[in-house]
CSV table of C-alpha atoms in Angstrom, one decimal:
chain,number,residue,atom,x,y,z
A,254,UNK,CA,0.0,0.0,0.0
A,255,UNK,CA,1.0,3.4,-0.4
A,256,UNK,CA,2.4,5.5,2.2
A,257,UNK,CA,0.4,8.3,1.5
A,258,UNK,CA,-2.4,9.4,-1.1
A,259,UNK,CA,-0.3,10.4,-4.4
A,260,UNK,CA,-1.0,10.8,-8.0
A,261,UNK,CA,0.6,7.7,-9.2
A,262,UNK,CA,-0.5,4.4,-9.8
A,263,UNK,CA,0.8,1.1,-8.5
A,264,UNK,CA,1.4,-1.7,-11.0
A,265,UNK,CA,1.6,-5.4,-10.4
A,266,UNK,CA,2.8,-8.2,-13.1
A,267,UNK,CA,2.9,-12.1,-12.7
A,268,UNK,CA,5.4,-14.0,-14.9
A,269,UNK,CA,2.6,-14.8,-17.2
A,270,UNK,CA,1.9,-11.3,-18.4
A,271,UNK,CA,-1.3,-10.8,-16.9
A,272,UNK,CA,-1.2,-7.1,-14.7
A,273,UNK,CA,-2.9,-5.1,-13.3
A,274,UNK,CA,-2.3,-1.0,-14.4
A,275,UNK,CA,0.7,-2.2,-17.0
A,276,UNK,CA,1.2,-1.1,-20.2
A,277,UNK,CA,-0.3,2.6,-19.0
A,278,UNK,CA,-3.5,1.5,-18.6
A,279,UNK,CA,-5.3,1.9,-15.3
A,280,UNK,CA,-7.7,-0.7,-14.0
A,281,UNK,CA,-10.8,-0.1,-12.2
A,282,UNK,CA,-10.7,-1.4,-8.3
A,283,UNK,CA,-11.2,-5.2,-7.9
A,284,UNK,CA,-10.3,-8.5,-8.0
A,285,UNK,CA,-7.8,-9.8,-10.6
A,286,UNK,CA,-6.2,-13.6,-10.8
A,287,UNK,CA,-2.7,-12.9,-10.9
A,288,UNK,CA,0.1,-16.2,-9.9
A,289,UNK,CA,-2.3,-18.9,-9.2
A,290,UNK,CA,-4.4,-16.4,-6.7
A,291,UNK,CA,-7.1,-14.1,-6.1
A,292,UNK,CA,-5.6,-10.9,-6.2
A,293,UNK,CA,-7.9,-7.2,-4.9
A,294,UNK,CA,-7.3,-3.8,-6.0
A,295,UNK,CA,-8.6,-0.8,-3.9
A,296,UNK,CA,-8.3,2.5,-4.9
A,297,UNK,CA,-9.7,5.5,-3.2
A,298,UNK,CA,-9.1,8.7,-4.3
A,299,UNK,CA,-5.0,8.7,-4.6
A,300,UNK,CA,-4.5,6.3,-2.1
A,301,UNK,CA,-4.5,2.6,-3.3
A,302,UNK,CA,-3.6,-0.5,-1.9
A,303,UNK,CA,-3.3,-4.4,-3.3
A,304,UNK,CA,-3.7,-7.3,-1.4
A,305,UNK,CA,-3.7,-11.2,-2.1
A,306,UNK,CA,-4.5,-14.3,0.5
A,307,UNK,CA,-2.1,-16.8,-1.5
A,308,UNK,CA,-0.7,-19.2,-1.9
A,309,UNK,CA,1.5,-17.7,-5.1
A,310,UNK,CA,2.7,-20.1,-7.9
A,311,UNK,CA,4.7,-17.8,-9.7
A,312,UNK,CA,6.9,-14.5,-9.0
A,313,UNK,CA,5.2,-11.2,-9.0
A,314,UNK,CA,6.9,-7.8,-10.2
A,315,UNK,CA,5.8,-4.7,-8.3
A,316,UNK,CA,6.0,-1.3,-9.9
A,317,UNK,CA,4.7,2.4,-10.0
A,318,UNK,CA,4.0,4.5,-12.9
A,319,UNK,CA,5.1,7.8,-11.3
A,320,UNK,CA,3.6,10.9,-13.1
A,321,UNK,CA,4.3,14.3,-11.1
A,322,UNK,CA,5.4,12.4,-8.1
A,323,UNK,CA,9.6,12.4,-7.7
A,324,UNK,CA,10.0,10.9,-4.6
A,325,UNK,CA,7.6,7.7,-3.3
A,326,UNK,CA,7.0,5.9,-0.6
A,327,UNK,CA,5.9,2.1,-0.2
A,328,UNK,CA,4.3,-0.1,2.7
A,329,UNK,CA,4.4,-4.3,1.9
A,330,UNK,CA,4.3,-7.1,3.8
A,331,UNK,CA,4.7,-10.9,2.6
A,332,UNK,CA,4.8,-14.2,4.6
A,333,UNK,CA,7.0,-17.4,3.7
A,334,UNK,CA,6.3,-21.2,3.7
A,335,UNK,CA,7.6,-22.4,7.1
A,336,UNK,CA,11.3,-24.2,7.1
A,337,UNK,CA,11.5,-27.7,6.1
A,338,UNK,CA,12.2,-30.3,9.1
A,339,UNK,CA,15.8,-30.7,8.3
A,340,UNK,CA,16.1,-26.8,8.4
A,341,UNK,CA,14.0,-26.8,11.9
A,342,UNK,CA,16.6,-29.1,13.2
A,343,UNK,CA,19.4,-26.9,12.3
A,344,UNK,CA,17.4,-24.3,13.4
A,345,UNK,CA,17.3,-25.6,17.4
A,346,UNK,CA,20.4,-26.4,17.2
A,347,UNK,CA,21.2,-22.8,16.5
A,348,UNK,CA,19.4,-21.0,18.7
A,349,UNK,CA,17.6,-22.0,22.3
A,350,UNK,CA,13.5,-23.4,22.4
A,351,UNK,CA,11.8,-20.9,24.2
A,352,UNK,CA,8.8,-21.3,26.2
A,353,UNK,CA,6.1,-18.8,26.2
A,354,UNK,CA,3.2,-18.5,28.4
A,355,UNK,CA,0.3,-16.3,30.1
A,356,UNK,CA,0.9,-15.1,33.9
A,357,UNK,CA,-0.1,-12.6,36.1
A,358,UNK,CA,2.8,-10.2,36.2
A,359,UNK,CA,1.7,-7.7,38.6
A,360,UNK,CA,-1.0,-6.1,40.4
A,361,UNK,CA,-3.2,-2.8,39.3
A,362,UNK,CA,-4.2,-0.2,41.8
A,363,UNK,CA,-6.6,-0.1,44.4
A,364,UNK,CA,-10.5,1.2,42.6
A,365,UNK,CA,-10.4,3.4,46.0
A,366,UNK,CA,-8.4,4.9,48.7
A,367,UNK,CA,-10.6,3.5,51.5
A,368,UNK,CA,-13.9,1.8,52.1
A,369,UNK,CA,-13.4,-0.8,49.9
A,370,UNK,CA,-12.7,-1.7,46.3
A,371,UNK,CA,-11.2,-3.9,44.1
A,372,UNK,CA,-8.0,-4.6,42.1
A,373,UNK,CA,-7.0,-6.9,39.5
A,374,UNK,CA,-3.8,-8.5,38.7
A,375,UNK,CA,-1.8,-7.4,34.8
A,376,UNK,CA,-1.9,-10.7,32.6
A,377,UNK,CA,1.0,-10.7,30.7
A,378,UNK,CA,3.0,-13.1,28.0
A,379,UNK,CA,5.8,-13.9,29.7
A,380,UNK,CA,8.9,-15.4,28.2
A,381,UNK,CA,10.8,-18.2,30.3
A,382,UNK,CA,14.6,-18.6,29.3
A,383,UNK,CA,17.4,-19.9,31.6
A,384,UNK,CA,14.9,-20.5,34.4
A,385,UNK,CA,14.3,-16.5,33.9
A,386,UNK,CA,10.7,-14.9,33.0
A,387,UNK,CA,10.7,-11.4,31.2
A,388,UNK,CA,7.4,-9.8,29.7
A,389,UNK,CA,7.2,-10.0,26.3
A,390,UNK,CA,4.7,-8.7,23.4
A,391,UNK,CA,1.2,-10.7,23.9
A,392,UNK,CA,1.5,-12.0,20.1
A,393,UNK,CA,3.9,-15.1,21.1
A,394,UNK,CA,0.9,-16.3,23.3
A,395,UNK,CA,-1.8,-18.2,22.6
A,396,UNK,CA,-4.6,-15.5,23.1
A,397,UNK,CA,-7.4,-19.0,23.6
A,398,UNK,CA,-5.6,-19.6,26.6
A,399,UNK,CA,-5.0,-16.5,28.4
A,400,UNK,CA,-6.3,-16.6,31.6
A,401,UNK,CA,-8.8,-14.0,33.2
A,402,UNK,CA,-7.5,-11.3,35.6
A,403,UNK,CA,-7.5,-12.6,39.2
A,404,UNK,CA,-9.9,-10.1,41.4
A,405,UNK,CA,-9.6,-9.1,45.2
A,406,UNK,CA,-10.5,-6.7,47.4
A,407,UNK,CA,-8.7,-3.9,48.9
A,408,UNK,CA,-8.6,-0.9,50.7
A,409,UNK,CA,-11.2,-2.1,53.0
A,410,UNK,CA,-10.6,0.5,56.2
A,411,UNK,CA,-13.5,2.5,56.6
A,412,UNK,CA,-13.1,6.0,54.9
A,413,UNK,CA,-12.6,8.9,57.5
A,414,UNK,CA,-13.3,11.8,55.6
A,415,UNK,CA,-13.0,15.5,57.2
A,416,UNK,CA,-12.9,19.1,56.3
A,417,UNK,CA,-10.0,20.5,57.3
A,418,UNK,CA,-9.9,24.7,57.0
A,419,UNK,CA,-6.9,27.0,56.7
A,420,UNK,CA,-6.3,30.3,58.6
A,421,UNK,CA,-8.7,33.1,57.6
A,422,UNK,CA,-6.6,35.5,55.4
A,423,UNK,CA,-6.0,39.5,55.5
A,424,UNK,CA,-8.8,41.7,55.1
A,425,UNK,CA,-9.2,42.6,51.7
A,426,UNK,CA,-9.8,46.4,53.1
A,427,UNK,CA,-7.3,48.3,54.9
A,428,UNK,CA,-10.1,50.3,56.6
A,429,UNK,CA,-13.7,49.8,56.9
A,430,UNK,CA,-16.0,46.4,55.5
A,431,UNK,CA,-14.0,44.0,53.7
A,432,UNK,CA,-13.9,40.4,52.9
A,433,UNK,CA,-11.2,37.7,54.0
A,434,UNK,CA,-11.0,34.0,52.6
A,435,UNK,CA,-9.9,30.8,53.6
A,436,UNK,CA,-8.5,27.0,52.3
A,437,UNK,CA,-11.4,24.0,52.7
A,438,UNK,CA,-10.7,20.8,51.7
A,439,UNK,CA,-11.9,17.5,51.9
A,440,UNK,CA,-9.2,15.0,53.2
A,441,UNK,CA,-8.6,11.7,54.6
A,442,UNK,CA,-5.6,10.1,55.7
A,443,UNK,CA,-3.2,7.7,53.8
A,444,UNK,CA,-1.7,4.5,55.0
A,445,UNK,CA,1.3,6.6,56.3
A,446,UNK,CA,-0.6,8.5,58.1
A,447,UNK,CA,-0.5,11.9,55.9
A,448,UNK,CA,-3.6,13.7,55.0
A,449,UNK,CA,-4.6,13.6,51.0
A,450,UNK,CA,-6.8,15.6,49.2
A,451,UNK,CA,-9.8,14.6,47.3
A,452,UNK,CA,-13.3,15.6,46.3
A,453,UNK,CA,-16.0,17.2,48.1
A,454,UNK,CA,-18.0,15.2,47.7
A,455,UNK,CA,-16.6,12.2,49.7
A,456,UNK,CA,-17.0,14.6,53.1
A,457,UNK,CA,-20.6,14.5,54.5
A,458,UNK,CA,-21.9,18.1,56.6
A,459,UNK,CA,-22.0,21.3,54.9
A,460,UNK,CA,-18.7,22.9,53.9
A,461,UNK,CA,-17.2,25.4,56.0
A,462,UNK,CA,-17.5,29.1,54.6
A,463,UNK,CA,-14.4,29.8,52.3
A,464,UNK,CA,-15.6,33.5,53.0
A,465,UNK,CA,-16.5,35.9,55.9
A,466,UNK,CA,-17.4,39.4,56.2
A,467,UNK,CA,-14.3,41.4,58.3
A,468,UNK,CA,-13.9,45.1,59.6
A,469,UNK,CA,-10.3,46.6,60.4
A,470,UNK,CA,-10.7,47.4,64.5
A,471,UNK,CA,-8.3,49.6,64.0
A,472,UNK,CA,-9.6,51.6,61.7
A,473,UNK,CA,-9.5,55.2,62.2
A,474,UNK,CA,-9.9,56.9,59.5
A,475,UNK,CA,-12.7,59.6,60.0
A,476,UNK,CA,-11.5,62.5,57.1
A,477,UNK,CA,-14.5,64.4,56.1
A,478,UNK,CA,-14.1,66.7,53.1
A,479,UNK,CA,-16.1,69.8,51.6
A,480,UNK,CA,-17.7,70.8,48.4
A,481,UNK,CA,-15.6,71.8,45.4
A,482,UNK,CA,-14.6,75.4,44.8
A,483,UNK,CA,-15.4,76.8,41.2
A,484,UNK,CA,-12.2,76.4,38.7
A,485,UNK,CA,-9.8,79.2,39.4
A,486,UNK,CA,-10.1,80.1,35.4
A,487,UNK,CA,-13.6,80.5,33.5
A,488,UNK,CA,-11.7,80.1,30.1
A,489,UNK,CA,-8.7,77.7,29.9
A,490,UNK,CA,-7.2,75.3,32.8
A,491,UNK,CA,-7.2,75.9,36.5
A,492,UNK,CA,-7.4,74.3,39.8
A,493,UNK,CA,-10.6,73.8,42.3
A,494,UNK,CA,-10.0,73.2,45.9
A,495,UNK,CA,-11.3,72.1,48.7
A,496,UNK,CA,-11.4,71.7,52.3
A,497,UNK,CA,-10.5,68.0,54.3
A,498,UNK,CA,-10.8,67.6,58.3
A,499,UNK,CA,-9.6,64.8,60.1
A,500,UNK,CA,-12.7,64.4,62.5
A,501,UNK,CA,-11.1,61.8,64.7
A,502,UNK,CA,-11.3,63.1,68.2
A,503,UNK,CA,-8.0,61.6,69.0
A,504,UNK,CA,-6.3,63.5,65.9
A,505,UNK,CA,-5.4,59.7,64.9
A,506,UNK,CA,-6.4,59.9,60.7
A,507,UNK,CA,-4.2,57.9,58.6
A,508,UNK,CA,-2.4,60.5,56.3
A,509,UNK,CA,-2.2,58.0,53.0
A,510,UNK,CA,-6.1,57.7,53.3
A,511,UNK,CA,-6.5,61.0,53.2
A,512,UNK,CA,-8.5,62.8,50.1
A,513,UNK,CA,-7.2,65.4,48.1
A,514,UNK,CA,-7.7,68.8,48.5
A,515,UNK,CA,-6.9,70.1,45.0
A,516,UNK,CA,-7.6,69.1,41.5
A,517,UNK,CA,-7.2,70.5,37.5
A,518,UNK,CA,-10.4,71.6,36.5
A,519,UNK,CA,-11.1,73.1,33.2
A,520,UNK,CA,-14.1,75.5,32.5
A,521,UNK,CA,-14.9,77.3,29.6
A,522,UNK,CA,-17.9,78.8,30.0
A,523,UNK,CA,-16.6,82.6,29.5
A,524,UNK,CA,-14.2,81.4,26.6
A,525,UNK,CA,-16.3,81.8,24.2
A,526,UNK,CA,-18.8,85.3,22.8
A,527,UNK,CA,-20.8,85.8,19.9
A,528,UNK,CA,-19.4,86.8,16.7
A,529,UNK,CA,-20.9,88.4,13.8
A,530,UNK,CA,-20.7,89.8,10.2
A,531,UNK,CA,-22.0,92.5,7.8
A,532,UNK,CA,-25.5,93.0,7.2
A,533,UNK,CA,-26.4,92.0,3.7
A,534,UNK,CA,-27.6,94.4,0.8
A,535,UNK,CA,-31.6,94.5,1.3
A,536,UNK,CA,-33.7,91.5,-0.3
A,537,UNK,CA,-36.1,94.4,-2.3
A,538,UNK,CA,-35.2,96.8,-5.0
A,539,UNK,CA,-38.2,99.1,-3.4
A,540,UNK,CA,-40.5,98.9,-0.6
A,541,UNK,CA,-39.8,96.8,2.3
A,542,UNK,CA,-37.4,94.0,2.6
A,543,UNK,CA,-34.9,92.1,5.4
A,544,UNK,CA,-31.2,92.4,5.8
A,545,UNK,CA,-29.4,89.6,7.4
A,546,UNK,CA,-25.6,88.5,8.4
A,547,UNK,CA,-23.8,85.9,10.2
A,548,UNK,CA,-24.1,85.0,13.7
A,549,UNK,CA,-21.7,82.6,15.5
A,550,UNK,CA,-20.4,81.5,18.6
A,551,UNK,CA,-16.8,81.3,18.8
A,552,UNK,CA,-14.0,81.1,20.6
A,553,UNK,CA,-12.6,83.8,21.8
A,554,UNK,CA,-8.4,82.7,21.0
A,555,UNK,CA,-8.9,80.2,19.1
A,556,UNK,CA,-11.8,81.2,17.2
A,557,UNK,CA,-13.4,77.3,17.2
A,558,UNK,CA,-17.2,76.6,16.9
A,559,UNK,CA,-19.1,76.2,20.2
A,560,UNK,CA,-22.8,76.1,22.0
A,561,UNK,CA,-21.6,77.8,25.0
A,562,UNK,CA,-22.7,81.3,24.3
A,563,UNK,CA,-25.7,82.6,25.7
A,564,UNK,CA,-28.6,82.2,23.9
A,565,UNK,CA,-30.4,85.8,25.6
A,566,UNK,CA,-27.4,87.4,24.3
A,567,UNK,CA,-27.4,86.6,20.5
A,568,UNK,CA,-27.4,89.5,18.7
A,569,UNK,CA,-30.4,89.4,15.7
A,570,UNK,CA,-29.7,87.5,12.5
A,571,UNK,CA,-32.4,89.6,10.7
A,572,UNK,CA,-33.6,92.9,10.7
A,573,UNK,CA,-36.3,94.7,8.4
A,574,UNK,CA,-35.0,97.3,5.6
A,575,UNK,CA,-36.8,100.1,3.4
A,576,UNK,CA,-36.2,100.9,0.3
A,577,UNK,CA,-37.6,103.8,-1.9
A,578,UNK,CA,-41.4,103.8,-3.3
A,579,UNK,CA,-42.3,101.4,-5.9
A,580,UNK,CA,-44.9,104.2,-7.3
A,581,UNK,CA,-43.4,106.5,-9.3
A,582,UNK,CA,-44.9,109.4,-10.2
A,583,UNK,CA,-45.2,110.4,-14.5
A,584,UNK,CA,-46.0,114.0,-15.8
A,585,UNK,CA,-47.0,113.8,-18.8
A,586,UNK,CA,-47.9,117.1,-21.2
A,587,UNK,CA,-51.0,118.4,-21.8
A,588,UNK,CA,-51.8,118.0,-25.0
A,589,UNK,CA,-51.0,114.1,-24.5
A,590,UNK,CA,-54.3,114.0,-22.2
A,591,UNK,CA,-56.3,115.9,-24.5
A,592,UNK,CA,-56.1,114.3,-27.1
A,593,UNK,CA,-58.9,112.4,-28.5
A,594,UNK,CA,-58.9,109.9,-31.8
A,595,UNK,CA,-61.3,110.5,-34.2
A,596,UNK,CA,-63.8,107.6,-34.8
């Protein structure tokens, strides 16, 4: 079989001629009679494989038909007709008869720590050589006669599970309500006496809290603090302050808990005024019309857009405008009225 799925094509050829993907012609997968046996083809996808029970009566020629494929990689295996007696002879003379057979090597750990449970023993081939035994791989035994796993009980001492707690841990606040844990665990102890861990649920009761509410005694921290002050500046950066007391009667405050008394502040509500431009030419040639220009609020130094002006201080965007009569009076002469046209 091939190593891996490739593009090529894996050929086979008895002595007789008969093949099966020779001459550059690929076969469909199945079964072909190649050397005096049955012989299967599988093929799926690129990865093929050909297989034969035997016996085989002639030689067989394996080859590939490599098409974009440079390097390639093959997995066989074969079997032999077993050595004649004479060469069996030879053969113990050679080397040493071993004796193989099943035993139980060793024994597997306990199901449980305590309260009773079972273990098996390991069944293992074992090779016997110079009155020696060493474990060998389970093919060389007879797997019909391996025996079953020999069974016993163990760990039988009644279980004596327990809760065992550690020592609470520091408050998680330095002053004031906090929280502090603790270790709980579920032990019991070992055959040397030690304590192991294991799970919860072996240990009857209710678990003791891992948690508990805690409060610093010492804990004197009583600094009370005014209101802000209004930023220093009403159109860039400044600084607002305020006012902390320690309130403790005993003057005992902790300085690094202390709040601050100062901060940046920024307030631009005075930074920025109400801009505007020309009037514009009226909207009418005569009569009434309106005039407007551009109103903004900007920035007073940097001259940016903004919606901090006030709004009762916009000056009008709009205003009304007058222009000369639309009526114009005519004077026309005299004899321009008078005159009448004959019918």
């Amino acid at each position: 079989m091939e190593d891996k799925p490739l593009q090529s094509f894996l050929a086979l050829k008895d002595s007789s001629k008969r093949s099966i993907n020779s001459d550059w012609k690929i076969e469909l997968p199945g079964d072909f009679e190649l050397a005096g046996t049955t012989v299967r083809y599988v093929r799926r996808g690129l990865w093929e494989k050909i297989s034969a029970k035997g016996p085989t009566k002639s030689p067989l020629h394996l080859m590939v038909l490599l098409f974009h494929d440079q390097s390639y990689g093959i997995h066989y295996e074969y079997t032999i007709p077993l050595n004649t007696s004479q060469d069996r002879i030879s053969e113990k003379q050679r080397e040493p008869e071993y004796l193989y057979i099943w035993a139980h090597s060793s024994w597997q750990n306990c199901t449980v720590q305590c309260g009773g449970g079972e273990r098996s023993t390991v069944v293992s081939c074992m090779r016997i050589i110079n009155n020696r035994m060493e474990v060998v791989s389970d093919n060389y035994c007879h797997s019909e006669t391996r025996p079953q796993a020999k069974v016993q009980r163990c760990n039988t001492l009644p279980c004596q599970y327990r809760w065992v707690t550690g020592e609470w841990g520091p408050c998680s606040a330095s002053c004031g309500k906090g929280l502090q844990q603790r270790e709980v665990s579920c032990v019991y102890p070992s055959v040397n006496g030690s304590l192991r861990h294991t799970k919860d649920l072996y240990c009857h009761g209710g678990k003791p809290a891992m948690q508990q509410g805690c409060e610093d005694d010492a804990c004197l921290i009583t600094w009370e603090a005014s209101v802000w002050s209004e930023c220093s500046s009403d159109c860039s950066q400044g600084v607002r302050r305020r006012t902390v007391l320690c309130k403790n009667p005993d003057g005992g405050c902790d300085p690094f808990s202390k709040p601050s008394q100062e901060e940046p502040c920024e307030d631009d509500s005075k930074c920025y005024e109400w801009k505007f431009g020309d009037w514009s030419k009226c909207s009418s040639t005569c009569g009434k019309g309106l005039q407007s220009r551009v109103v903004q609020c900007m920035h007073k130094d940097t001259g940016r857009h903004g919606d901090n002006c006030p709004l009762m201080l916009r000056p009008p965007i709009y205003r009304s405008c007058y222009r000369q009569s639309c009526f114009v009076k005519v004077h026309m002469p005299e004899e321009i009225l008078t005159h009448e046209v004959a019918p």
